Amino acid sequence: MSHPSLVFALVEDSRASQHPVQFAVRVDLESGEIWDIANNTGVIGWLELDDWKTADEEHPLVMRWEVERAGDALIPRLQIGDEEWLYPSVLFSGDAPFAALSGHDVEGLAHREVFSPGYVWCQDKISRS
């Protein structure tokens, strides 16, 4: 089986907002392309495929969103392994919790088997200074 595409997202968990803030990418492990799927802006970067093992070797893949707040702007950075990409920044003037999601596109699996909560090691409160 070839590598699946992975989905990795950080989404504002606000039921009051009609347009919640979201950062989401699809990482194609075959081509190395990283697609912005929250804003549909296309490819935002490429993984260096020479650094990745073959499909039949298991190894951990650490994916991380790091979001900096500058005034009313959120400036996200996506980190996959040792590589980093800037993601389109967004206007965010309030306070709200965020939820991390991860998943893949392996065919033949139920929805619950595809998406799962992202593991969070550190979450700082994003608040107005």
XYZ file of N, CA and C in Angstrom:
387
model
N 0.845 -1.172 0.000
C 0.000 0.000 0.000
C 0.892 1.236 0.000
N 0.531 2.211 -0.807
C 1.292 3.451 -0.822
C 0.939 4.293 0.404
N 1.743 5.324 0.622
C 1.463 6.231 1.737
C 0.134 6.930 1.504
N -0.676 7.108 2.536
C -1.903 7.886 2.380
C -1.593 9.381 2.441
N -2.585 10.175 2.100
C -2.501 11.609 2.377
C -2.981 11.805 3.804
N -2.351 12.726 4.507
C -2.735 13.018 5.885
C -3.420 14.373 5.942
N -4.383 14.511 6.840
C -5.045 15.784 7.092
C -4.688 16.186 8.511
N -4.319 17.462 8.677
C -3.945 17.970 9.992
C -4.538 19.364 10.131
N -5.379 19.563 11.157
C -6.108 20.827 11.279
C -6.124 21.342 12.709
N -6.242 22.646 12.821
C -6.446 23.342 14.085
C -7.625 24.266 13.843
N -8.733 24.046 14.575
C -9.990 24.722 14.284
C -10.524 25.399 15.537
N -10.984 26.642 15.376
C -11.614 27.369 16.476
C -12.870 26.614 16.891
N -12.983 26.309 18.160
C -14.139 25.582 18.686
C -15.142 26.596 19.220
N -15.759 27.312 18.304
C -16.697 28.358 18.691
C -18.008 28.158 17.935
N -19.030 27.812 18.657
C -20.324 27.612 18.033
C -21.012 28.933 17.722
N -20.537 30.029 18.285
C -21.155 31.332 18.069
C -20.679 32.003 16.781
N -19.534 31.584 16.266
C -18.951 32.217 15.092
C -19.464 31.569 13.809
N -19.917 32.406 12.854
C -20.362 31.877 11.569
C -19.179 31.458 10.704
N -18.024 32.080 10.894
C -16.821 31.778 10.131
C -15.674 31.497 11.093
N -15.646 30.287 11.678
C -14.583 30.002 12.644
C -13.209 30.002 11.988
N -12.215 30.383 12.754
C -10.832 30.363 12.293
C -10.399 28.906 12.184
N -9.776 28.572 11.058
C -9.287 27.211 10.902
C -8.011 27.191 10.072
N -7.113 26.330 10.480
C -5.872 26.079 9.758
C -5.896 24.588 9.434
N -5.835 24.239 8.159
C -5.919 22.821 7.801
C -5.106 22.549 6.546
N -4.375 21.436 6.581
C -3.567 21.033 5.434
C -3.808 19.569 5.126
N -3.569 19.231 3.856
C -3.518 17.838 3.417
C -2.092 17.608 2.963
N -1.444 16.615 3.533
C -0.055 16.299 3.215
C -0.047 15.019 2.383
N 0.359 15.140 1.122
C 0.433 13.996 0.219
C 1.817 13.364 0.391
N 1.856 12.209 1.023
C 3.135 11.572 1.313
C 3.753 10.894 0.094
N 3.002 10.771 -1.014
C 3.570 10.254 -2.264
C 4.366 11.338 -2.980
N 3.740 12.523 -3.147
C 4.370 13.603 -3.914
C 5.133 14.583 -3.030
N 4.804 14.614 -1.729
C 5.418 15.577 -0.830
C 4.689 16.910 -0.780
N 3.616 17.065 -1.549
C 2.888 18.340 -1.583
C 2.106 18.562 -0.294
N 2.108 19.827 0.152
C 1.329 20.233 1.312
C 0.294 21.236 0.819
N -0.981 20.872 0.912
C -2.084 21.669 0.385
C -2.822 22.379 1.510
N -3.164 23.648 1.302
C -4.018 24.401 2.219
C -5.460 24.021 1.898
N -6.129 23.271 2.774
C -7.501 22.860 2.499
C -8.535 23.693 3.247
N -8.108 24.536 4.173
C -9.062 25.403 4.875
C -9.430 26.610 4.022
N -8.458 27.143 3.284
C -8.675 28.352 2.491
C -8.660 28.090 0.987
N -8.375 26.850 0.591
C -8.286 26.477 -0.823
C -7.316 27.368 -1.600
N -6.146 27.645 -1.011
C -5.157 28.477 -1.694
C -4.122 27.657 -2.445
N -4.286 26.343 -2.479
C -3.368 25.501 -3.237
C -2.215 24.982 -2.412
N -1.128 24.673 -3.110
C 0.062 24.099 -2.481
C 0.811 25.194 -1.720
N 1.110 24.935 -0.438
C 1.873 25.915 0.351
C 3.310 25.467 0.575
N 3.634 24.231 0.183
C 5.003 23.765 0.347
C 5.141 22.305 -0.038
N 6.368 21.810 0.064
C 6.683 20.422 -0.267
C 7.562 19.842 0.817
N 7.306 18.573 1.140
C 8.198 17.835 2.024
C 9.425 17.419 1.228
N 10.542 17.364 1.873
C 11.757 16.841 1.253
C 11.648 15.322 1.310
N 11.238 14.699 0.196
C 10.939 13.267 0.188
C 12.154 12.388 0.459
N 13.351 12.885 0.211
C 14.550 12.093 0.486
C 14.703 11.802 1.976
N 14.036 12.607 2.821
C 14.125 12.426 4.267
C 13.136 11.390 4.793
N 12.227 10.894 3.917
C 11.174 9.989 4.374
C 11.503 8.556 3.980
N 11.156 7.642 4.860
C 11.399 6.225 4.618
C 10.361 5.679 3.640
N 10.505 4.432 3.246
C 9.571 3.816 2.313
C 8.260 3.487 3.019
N 7.221 3.183 2.215
C 5.882 2.934 2.743
C 5.817 1.714 3.659
N 6.721 0.763 3.490
C 6.647 -0.448 4.308
C 7.423 -0.331 5.625
N 8.019 0.810 5.894
C 8.711 1.036 7.159
C 7.876 1.954 8.043
N 7.641 1.544 9.286
C 6.894 2.382 10.214
C 7.849 3.339 10.919
N 7.416 4.577 11.052
C 8.187 5.559 11.801
C 7.260 6.680 12.236
N 7.549 7.340 13.336
C 6.671 8.418 13.819
C 6.768 9.640 12.903
N 5.668 10.351 12.794
C 5.610 11.580 12.022
C 5.053 12.657 12.943
N 5.881 13.601 13.340
C 5.453 14.662 14.236
C 5.020 15.861 13.406
N 3.739 16.241 13.555
C 3.177 17.407 12.868
C 2.701 18.369 13.950
N 3.001 19.652 13.763
C 2.693 20.620 14.820
C 2.282 21.942 14.213
N 1.245 22.541 14.787
C 0.869 23.917 14.479
C 1.419 24.789 15.581
N 2.071 25.862 15.228
C 2.513 26.868 16.194
C 1.898 28.186 15.737
N 1.107 28.811 16.603
C 0.378 30.013 16.225
C 0.819 31.169 17.118
N 1.284 32.222 16.491
C 1.709 33.429 17.195
C 0.623 34.487 17.027
N 0.370 35.230 18.094
C -0.610 36.308 18.023
C 0.131 37.630 18.002
N -0.194 38.462 16.998
C 0.370 39.805 16.866
C -0.808 40.762 16.709
N -1.203 41.405 17.811
C -2.388 42.258 17.775
C -3.624 41.407 17.531
N -4.357 41.709 16.469
C -5.547 40.938 16.116
C -5.268 39.915 15.016
N -4.009 39.615 14.766
C -3.663 38.642 13.721
C -3.100 37.378 14.356
N -3.508 36.230 13.816
C -2.918 34.952 14.181
C -2.000 34.534 13.042
N -0.746 34.261 13.368
C 0.253 33.897 12.365
C 0.657 32.443 12.615
N 0.112 31.515 11.820
C 0.396 30.095 12.035
C 1.622 29.614 11.273
N 2.322 28.652 11.876
C 3.427 27.959 11.234
C 3.160 26.463 11.379
N 3.341 25.759 10.287
C 3.180 24.314 10.278
C 4.558 23.687 10.340
N 4.726 22.737 11.251
C 5.987 22.014 11.348
C 5.722 20.527 11.141
N 6.470 19.934 10.222
C 6.407 18.498 9.979
C 7.834 17.991 10.066
N 8.099 17.174 11.066
C 9.472 16.745 11.309
C 10.334 17.967 11.602
N 11.425 18.118 10.859
C 12.325 19.252 11.060
C 12.041 20.408 10.109
N 10.997 20.290 9.271
C 10.700 21.320 8.286
C 9.567 22.221 8.772
N 9.557 23.471 8.276
C 8.559 24.452 8.711
C 8.052 25.263 7.528
N 6.739 25.576 7.531
C 6.117 26.394 6.491
C 5.222 27.426 7.134
N 5.183 28.611 6.547
C 4.236 29.632 6.988
C 2.897 29.360 6.337
N 1.842 29.607 7.070
C 0.476 29.388 6.607
C -0.204 30.753 6.580
N -1.211 30.971 5.719
C -1.849 32.295 5.672
C -2.370 32.736 7.039
N -2.041 33.965 7.433
C -2.493 34.491 8.716
C -3.951 34.935 8.608
N -4.602 35.052 9.763
C -6.015 35.428 9.802
C -6.258 36.470 10.885
N -7.334 37.226 10.709
C -7.783 38.196 11.697
C -8.548 37.456 12.781
N -8.231 37.731 14.043
C -8.872 37.054 15.173
C -8.855 38.017 16.348
N -10.006 38.587 16.662
C -10.034 39.604 17.705
C -10.579 39.104 19.029
N -11.075 37.890 19.080
C -11.678 37.394 20.312
C -10.844 36.359 21.017
N -11.491 35.686 21.936
C -10.894 34.564 22.657
C -11.760 33.348 22.397
N -11.159 32.234 22.075
C -11.908 31.001 21.854
C -10.961 29.818 21.942
N -11.478 28.681 22.407
C -10.636 27.472 22.406
C -10.501 26.926 20.986
N -9.419 26.185 20.752
C -9.182 25.542 19.468
C -9.118 24.035 19.679
N -9.460 23.288 18.636
C -9.376 21.831 18.676
C -8.460 21.372 17.546
N -7.632 20.369 17.816
C -6.748 19.795 16.798
C -7.365 18.500 16.288
N -7.282 18.293 14.963
C -7.793 17.080 14.329
C -6.728 16.507 13.413
N -6.719 15.196 13.298
C -5.821 14.565 12.337
C -6.550 13.400 11.690
N -6.138 13.034 10.483
C -6.785 11.934 9.783
C -6.002 11.552 8.538
N -6.578 10.655 7.731
C -5.915 10.178 6.518
C -6.975 9.785 5.505
N -6.549 9.424 4.291
C -7.510 9.081 3.242
C -7.390 7.627 2.774
N -7.070 6.727 3.683
C -7.022 5.314 3.330
C -8.446 4.864 3.026
N -8.654 4.252 1.854
C -9.997 3.855 1.426
C -10.504 2.650 2.209
N -11.835 2.560 2.288
C -12.469 1.400 2.897
C -12.610 1.461 4.403
N -12.383 2.624 5.002
C -12.511 2.743 6.449
C -13.699 3.627 6.804
N -14.296 3.373 7.961
C -15.404 4.191 8.449
C -14.881 5.549 8.900
N -15.779 6.540 8.937
C -15.422 7.912 9.325
C -14.688 7.953 10.663
N -15.145 7.160 11.631
C -14.515 7.153 12.962
C -13.098 6.597 12.934
N -12.796 5.758 11.939
C -11.456 5.190 11.830
C -10.490 6.118 11.096
N -11.026 7.134 10.401
C -10.199 8.029 9.598
C -9.760 9.253 10.389
N -10.673 9.893 11.103
C -10.342 11.109 11.845
C -10.251 10.829 13.331
N -9.320 11.504 13.965
C -9.141 11.350 15.404
C -8.665 12.678 15.965
N -8.852 12.880 17.263
C -8.339 14.111 17.858
C -6.820 14.129 17.756
N -6.267 15.291 17.456
C -4.816 15.429 17.464
C -4.323 15.381 18.897
N -3.156 14.871 19.093
C -2.576 14.852 20.425
C -1.965 16.206 20.705
N -2.262 16.760 21.867
C -1.775 18.089 22.212
C -0.788 17.960 23.362
N 0.439 18.394 23.120
C 1.446 18.379 24.172
C 1.477 19.698 24.924
N 1.195 20.774 24.237
C 1.243 22.089 24.882
C 0.190 22.975 24.236
N -0.615 23.597 25.054
C -1.604 24.525 24.535
C -1.588 25.756 25.430
N -1.165 26.870 24.861
C -1.175 28.126 25.589
C -2.471 28.838 25.284
N -2.990 29.544 26.231
C -4.231 30.288 26.017
C -3.948 31.462 25.104
N -4.738 31.578 24.063
C -4.648 32.726 23.158
C -5.590 33.776 23.690
N -5.067 34.868 24.168
C -5.929 35.905 24.731
C -5.459 37.278 24.278
N -6.355 38.229 24.398
C -6.062 39.603 24.031
C -5.098 40.198 25.060
N -4.036 40.812 24.600
C -3.061 41.414 25.505
C -3.458 42.826 25.855
